[in-house]
GROMACS .gro file of C-alpha atoms in nm:
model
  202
    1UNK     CA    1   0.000   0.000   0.000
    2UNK     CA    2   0.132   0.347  -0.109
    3UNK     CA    3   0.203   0.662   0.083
    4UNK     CA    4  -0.067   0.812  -0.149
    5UNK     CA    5  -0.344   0.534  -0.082
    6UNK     CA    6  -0.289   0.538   0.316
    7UNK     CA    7  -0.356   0.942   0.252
    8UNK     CA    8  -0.624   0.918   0.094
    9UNK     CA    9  -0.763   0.663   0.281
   10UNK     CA   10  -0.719   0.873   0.621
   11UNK     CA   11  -0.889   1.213   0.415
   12UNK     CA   12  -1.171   0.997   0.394
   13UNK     CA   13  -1.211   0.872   0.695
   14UNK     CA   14  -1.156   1.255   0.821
   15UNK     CA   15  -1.426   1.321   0.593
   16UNK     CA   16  -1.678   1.082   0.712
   17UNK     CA   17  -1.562   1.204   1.079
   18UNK     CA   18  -1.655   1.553   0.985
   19UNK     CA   19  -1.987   1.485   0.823
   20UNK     CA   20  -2.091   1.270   1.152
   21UNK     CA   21  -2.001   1.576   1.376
   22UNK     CA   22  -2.174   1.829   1.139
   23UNK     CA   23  -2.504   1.642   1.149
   24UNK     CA   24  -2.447   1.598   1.531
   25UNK     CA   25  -2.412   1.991   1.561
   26UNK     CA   26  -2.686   2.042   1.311
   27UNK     CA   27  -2.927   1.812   1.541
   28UNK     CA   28  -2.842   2.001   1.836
   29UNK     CA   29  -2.880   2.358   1.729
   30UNK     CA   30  -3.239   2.207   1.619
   31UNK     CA   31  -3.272   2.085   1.968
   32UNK     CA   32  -3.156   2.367   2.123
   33UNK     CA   33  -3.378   2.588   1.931
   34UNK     CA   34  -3.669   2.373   2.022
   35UNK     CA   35  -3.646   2.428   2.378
   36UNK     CA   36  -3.589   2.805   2.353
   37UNK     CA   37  -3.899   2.808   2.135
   38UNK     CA   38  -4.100   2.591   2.417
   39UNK     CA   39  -3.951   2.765   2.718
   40UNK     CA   40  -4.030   3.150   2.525
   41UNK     CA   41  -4.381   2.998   2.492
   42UNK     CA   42  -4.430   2.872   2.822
   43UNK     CA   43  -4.311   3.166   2.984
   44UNK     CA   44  -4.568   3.405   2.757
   45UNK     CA   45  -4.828   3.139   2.941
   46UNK     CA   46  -4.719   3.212   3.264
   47UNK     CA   47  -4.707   3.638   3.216
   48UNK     CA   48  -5.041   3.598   3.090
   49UNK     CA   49  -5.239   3.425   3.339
   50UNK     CA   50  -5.566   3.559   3.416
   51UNK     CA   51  -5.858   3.425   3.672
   52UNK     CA   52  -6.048   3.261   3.353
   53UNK     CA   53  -5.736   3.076   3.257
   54UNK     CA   54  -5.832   2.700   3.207
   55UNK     CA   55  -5.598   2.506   3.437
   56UNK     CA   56  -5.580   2.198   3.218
   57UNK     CA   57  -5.524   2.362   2.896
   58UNK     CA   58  -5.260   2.517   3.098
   59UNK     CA   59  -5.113   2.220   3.189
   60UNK     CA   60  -5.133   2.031   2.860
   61UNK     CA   61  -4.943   2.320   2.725
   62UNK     CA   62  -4.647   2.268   2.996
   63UNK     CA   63  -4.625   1.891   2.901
   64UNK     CA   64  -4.610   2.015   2.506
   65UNK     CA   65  -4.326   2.224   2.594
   66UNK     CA   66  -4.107   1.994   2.777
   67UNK     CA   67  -4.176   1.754   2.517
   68UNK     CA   68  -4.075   2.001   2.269
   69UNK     CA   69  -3.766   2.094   2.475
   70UNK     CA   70  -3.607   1.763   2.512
   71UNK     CA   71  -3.750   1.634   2.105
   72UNK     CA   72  -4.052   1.350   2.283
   73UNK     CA   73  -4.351   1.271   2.152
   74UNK     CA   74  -4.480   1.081   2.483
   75UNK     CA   75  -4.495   1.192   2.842
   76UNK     CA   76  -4.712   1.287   3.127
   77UNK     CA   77  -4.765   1.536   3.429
   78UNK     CA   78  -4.896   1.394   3.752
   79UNK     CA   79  -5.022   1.569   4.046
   80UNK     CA   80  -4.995   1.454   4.423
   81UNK     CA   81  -5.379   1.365   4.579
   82UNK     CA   82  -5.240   1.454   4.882
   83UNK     CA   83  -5.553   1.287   5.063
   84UNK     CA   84  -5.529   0.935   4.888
   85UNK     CA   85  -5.119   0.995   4.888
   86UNK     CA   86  -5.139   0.899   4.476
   87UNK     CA   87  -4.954   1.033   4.197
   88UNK     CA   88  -5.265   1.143   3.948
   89UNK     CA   89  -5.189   1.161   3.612
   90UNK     CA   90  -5.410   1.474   3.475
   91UNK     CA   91  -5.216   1.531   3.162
   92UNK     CA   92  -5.053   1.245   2.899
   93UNK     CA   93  -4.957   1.328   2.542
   94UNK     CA   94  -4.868   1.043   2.350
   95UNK     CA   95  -4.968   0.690   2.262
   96UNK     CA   96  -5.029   0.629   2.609
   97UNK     CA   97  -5.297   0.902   2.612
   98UNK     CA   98  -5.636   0.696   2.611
   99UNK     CA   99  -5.492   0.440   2.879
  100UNK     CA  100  -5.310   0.660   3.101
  101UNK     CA  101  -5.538   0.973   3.198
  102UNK     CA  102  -5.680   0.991   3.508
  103UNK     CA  103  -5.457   0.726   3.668
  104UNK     CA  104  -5.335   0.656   3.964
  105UNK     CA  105  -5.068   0.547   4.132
  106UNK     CA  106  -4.893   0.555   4.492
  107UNK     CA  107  -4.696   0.843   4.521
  108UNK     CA  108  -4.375   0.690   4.614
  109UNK     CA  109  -4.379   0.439   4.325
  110UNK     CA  110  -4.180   0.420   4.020
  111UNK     CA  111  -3.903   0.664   3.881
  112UNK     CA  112  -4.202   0.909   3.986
  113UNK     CA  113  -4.272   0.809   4.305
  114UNK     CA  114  -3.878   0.884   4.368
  115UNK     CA  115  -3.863   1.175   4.250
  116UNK     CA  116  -4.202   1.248   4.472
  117UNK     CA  117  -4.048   1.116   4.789
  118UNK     CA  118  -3.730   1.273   4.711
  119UNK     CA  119  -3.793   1.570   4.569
  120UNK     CA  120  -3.519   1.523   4.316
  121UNK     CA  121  -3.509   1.495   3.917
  122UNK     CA  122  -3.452   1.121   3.766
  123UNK     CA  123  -3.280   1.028   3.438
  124UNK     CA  124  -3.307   0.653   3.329
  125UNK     CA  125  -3.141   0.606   3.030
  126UNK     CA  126  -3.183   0.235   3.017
  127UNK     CA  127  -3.494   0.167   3.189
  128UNK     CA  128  -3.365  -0.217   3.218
  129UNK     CA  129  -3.117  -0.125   3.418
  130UNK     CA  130  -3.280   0.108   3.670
  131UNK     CA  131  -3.451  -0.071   4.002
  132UNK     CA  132  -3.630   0.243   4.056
  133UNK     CA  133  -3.822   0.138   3.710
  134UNK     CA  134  -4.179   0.001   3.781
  135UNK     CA  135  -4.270  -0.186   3.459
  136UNK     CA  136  -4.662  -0.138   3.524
  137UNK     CA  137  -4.698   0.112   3.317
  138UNK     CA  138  -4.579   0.027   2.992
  139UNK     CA  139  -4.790  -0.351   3.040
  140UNK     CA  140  -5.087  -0.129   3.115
  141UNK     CA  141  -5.021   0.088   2.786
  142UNK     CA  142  -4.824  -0.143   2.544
  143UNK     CA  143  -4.575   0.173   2.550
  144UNK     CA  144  -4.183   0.024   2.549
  145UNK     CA  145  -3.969   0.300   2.780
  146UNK     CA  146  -3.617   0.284   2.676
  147UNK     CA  147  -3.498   0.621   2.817
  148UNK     CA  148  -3.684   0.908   3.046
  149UNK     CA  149  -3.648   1.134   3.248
  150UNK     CA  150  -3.867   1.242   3.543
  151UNK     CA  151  -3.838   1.609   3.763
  152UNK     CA  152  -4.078   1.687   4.025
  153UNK     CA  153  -4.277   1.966   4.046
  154UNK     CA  154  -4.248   2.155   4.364
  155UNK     CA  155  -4.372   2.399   4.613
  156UNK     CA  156  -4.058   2.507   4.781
  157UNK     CA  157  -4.014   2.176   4.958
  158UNK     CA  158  -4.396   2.049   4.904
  159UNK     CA  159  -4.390   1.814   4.580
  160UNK     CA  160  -4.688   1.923   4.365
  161UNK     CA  161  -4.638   1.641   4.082
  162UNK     CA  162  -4.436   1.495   3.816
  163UNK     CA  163  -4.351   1.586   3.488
  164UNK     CA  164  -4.229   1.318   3.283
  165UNK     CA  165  -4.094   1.264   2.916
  166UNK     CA  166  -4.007   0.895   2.786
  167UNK     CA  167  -3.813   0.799   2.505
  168UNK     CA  168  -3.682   1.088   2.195
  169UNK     CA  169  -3.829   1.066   1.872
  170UNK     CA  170  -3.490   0.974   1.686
  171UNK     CA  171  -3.411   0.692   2.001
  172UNK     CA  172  -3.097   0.831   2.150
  173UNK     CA  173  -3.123   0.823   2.518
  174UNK     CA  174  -3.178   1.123   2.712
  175UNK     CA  175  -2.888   1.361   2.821
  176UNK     CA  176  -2.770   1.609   3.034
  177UNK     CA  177  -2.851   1.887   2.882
  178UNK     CA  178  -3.202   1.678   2.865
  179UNK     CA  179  -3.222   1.677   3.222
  180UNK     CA  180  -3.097   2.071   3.267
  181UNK     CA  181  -3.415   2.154   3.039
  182UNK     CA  182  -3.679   1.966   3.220
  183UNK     CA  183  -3.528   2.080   3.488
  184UNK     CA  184  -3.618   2.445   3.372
  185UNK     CA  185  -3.926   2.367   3.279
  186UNK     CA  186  -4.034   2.212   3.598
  187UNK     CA  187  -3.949   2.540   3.730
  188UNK     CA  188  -4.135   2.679   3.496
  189UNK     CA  189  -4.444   2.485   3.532
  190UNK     CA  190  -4.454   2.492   3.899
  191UNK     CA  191  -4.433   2.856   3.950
  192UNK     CA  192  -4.766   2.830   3.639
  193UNK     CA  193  -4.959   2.623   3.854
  194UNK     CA  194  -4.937   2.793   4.149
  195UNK     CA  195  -4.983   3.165   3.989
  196UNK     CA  196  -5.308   3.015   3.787
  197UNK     CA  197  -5.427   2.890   4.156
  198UNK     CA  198  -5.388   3.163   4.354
  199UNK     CA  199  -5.549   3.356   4.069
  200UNK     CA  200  -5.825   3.202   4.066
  201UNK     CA  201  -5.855   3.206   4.396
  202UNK     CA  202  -5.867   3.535   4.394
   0.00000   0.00000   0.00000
C-alpha cells in the first residue's frame, strides 16, 4: 500500500468524521432551538395568566413544551392527591394518552414516586437497568420505555407532581442537557400552577 493510498484513505475517513459531527451539531442547534422556542412559549403562558385561565389547557401546554424541549412525543404530568397519597396523572400526550389519563398510582412508586419522595429529578437512560423502574406502566399501555427522564414539580419543599418525558423521537437516550431543560421547565411549570391557583382564587 502506497504513501498516497494510506492518505487518501485517512482524508476519507476525516471526511466521514466531519460529516458525523456536522449532522451531530446540526441536530443540536435544532434541539436547542426547540427548547428556547417551548420555554419563550411557556413563559408568555405564565405572564399571561388571568382568573379565567383553564388550568388543564394550561397544563397540557407545559407537558407540550417539555416535550418540545427535550424532542418526545410521549410523556405525562402527575399531580400529588395529597388525601389518597397517589400520583394522578391529569395530563398524557402520546400513545399512552387513552390508557393513562386519570390514573393513579402511589406516590412513592416508580421513577415518579422517587422523584415524589425525594424531591429530586430522575434520568433513566436504560430503563432495564434502573430498580427504581416500575414496569406497570408500559404492560398497562403497550408503550416500550427505553430512556426518560422524570423532575418533580415543587412547592418550595412540598412536591406538587411529576412531569415526565419517555423515550426521543430519533431513540438516542436522554442527556444532560435533557435533564438541565426539564429541569427548567419544571421550574417553569410549577411557578404556572401555582400563579393560575392563587389567581383564581382570587
Amino acid at each position: 500500500m502506497t504513501a498516497d493510498t494510506n492518505t487518501i484513505r485517512h482524508l476519507q475517513q476525516e471526511n466521514i468524521r466531519l460529516r458525523a459531527d456536522n449532522n451531530s451539531l446540526k441536530d443540536y442547534v435544532t434541539r436547542l432551538q426547540n427548547a428556547i422556542r417551548a420555554l419563550t412559549a411557556l413563559q408568555h403562558q405564565l405572564d399571561h395568566i388571568r382568573p379565567d385561565t383553564n388550568i388543564f389547557e394550561l397544563i397540557q401546554n407545559i407537558l407540550k413544551a417539555a416535550l418540545a424541549a427535550v424532542d418526545s412525543e410521549d410523556g405525562s404530568l402527575a399531580l400529588v392527591d395529597e388525601e389518597s397519597k397517589q400520583l394522578v396523572f391529569v395530563e398524557v400526550i402520546g400513545t399512552s394518552r387513552d390508557k393513562l389519563l386519570n390514573f393513579r398510582m402511589p406516590a412513592n412508586q416508580g421513577v415518579a414516586g422517587w422523584c415524589v419522595v425525594n424531591r429530586k429529578p430522575r434520568m433513566v437512560e436504560d430503563s432495564r437497568k434502573e430498580q427504581a423502574f416500575s414496569p406497570q406502566v408500559d404492560k398497562m399501555t403497550g408503550l416500550q420505555t427505553n430512556s426518560l427522564i422524570c423532575v418533580p414539580l415543587l412547592d418550595g419543599n412540598r412536591p406538587l407532581g411529576t412531569l415526565e418525558v419517555v423515550n426521543t423521537r430519533s431513540g438516542r437516550p436522554f442527556n444532560q442537557s435533557d435533564l438541565e431543560l426539564m429541569m427548567l421547565v419544571s421550574k417553569l411549570a410549577s411557578l404556572a400552577i401555582l400563579t393560575a391557583e392563587k389567581v383564581q382564587q382570587g
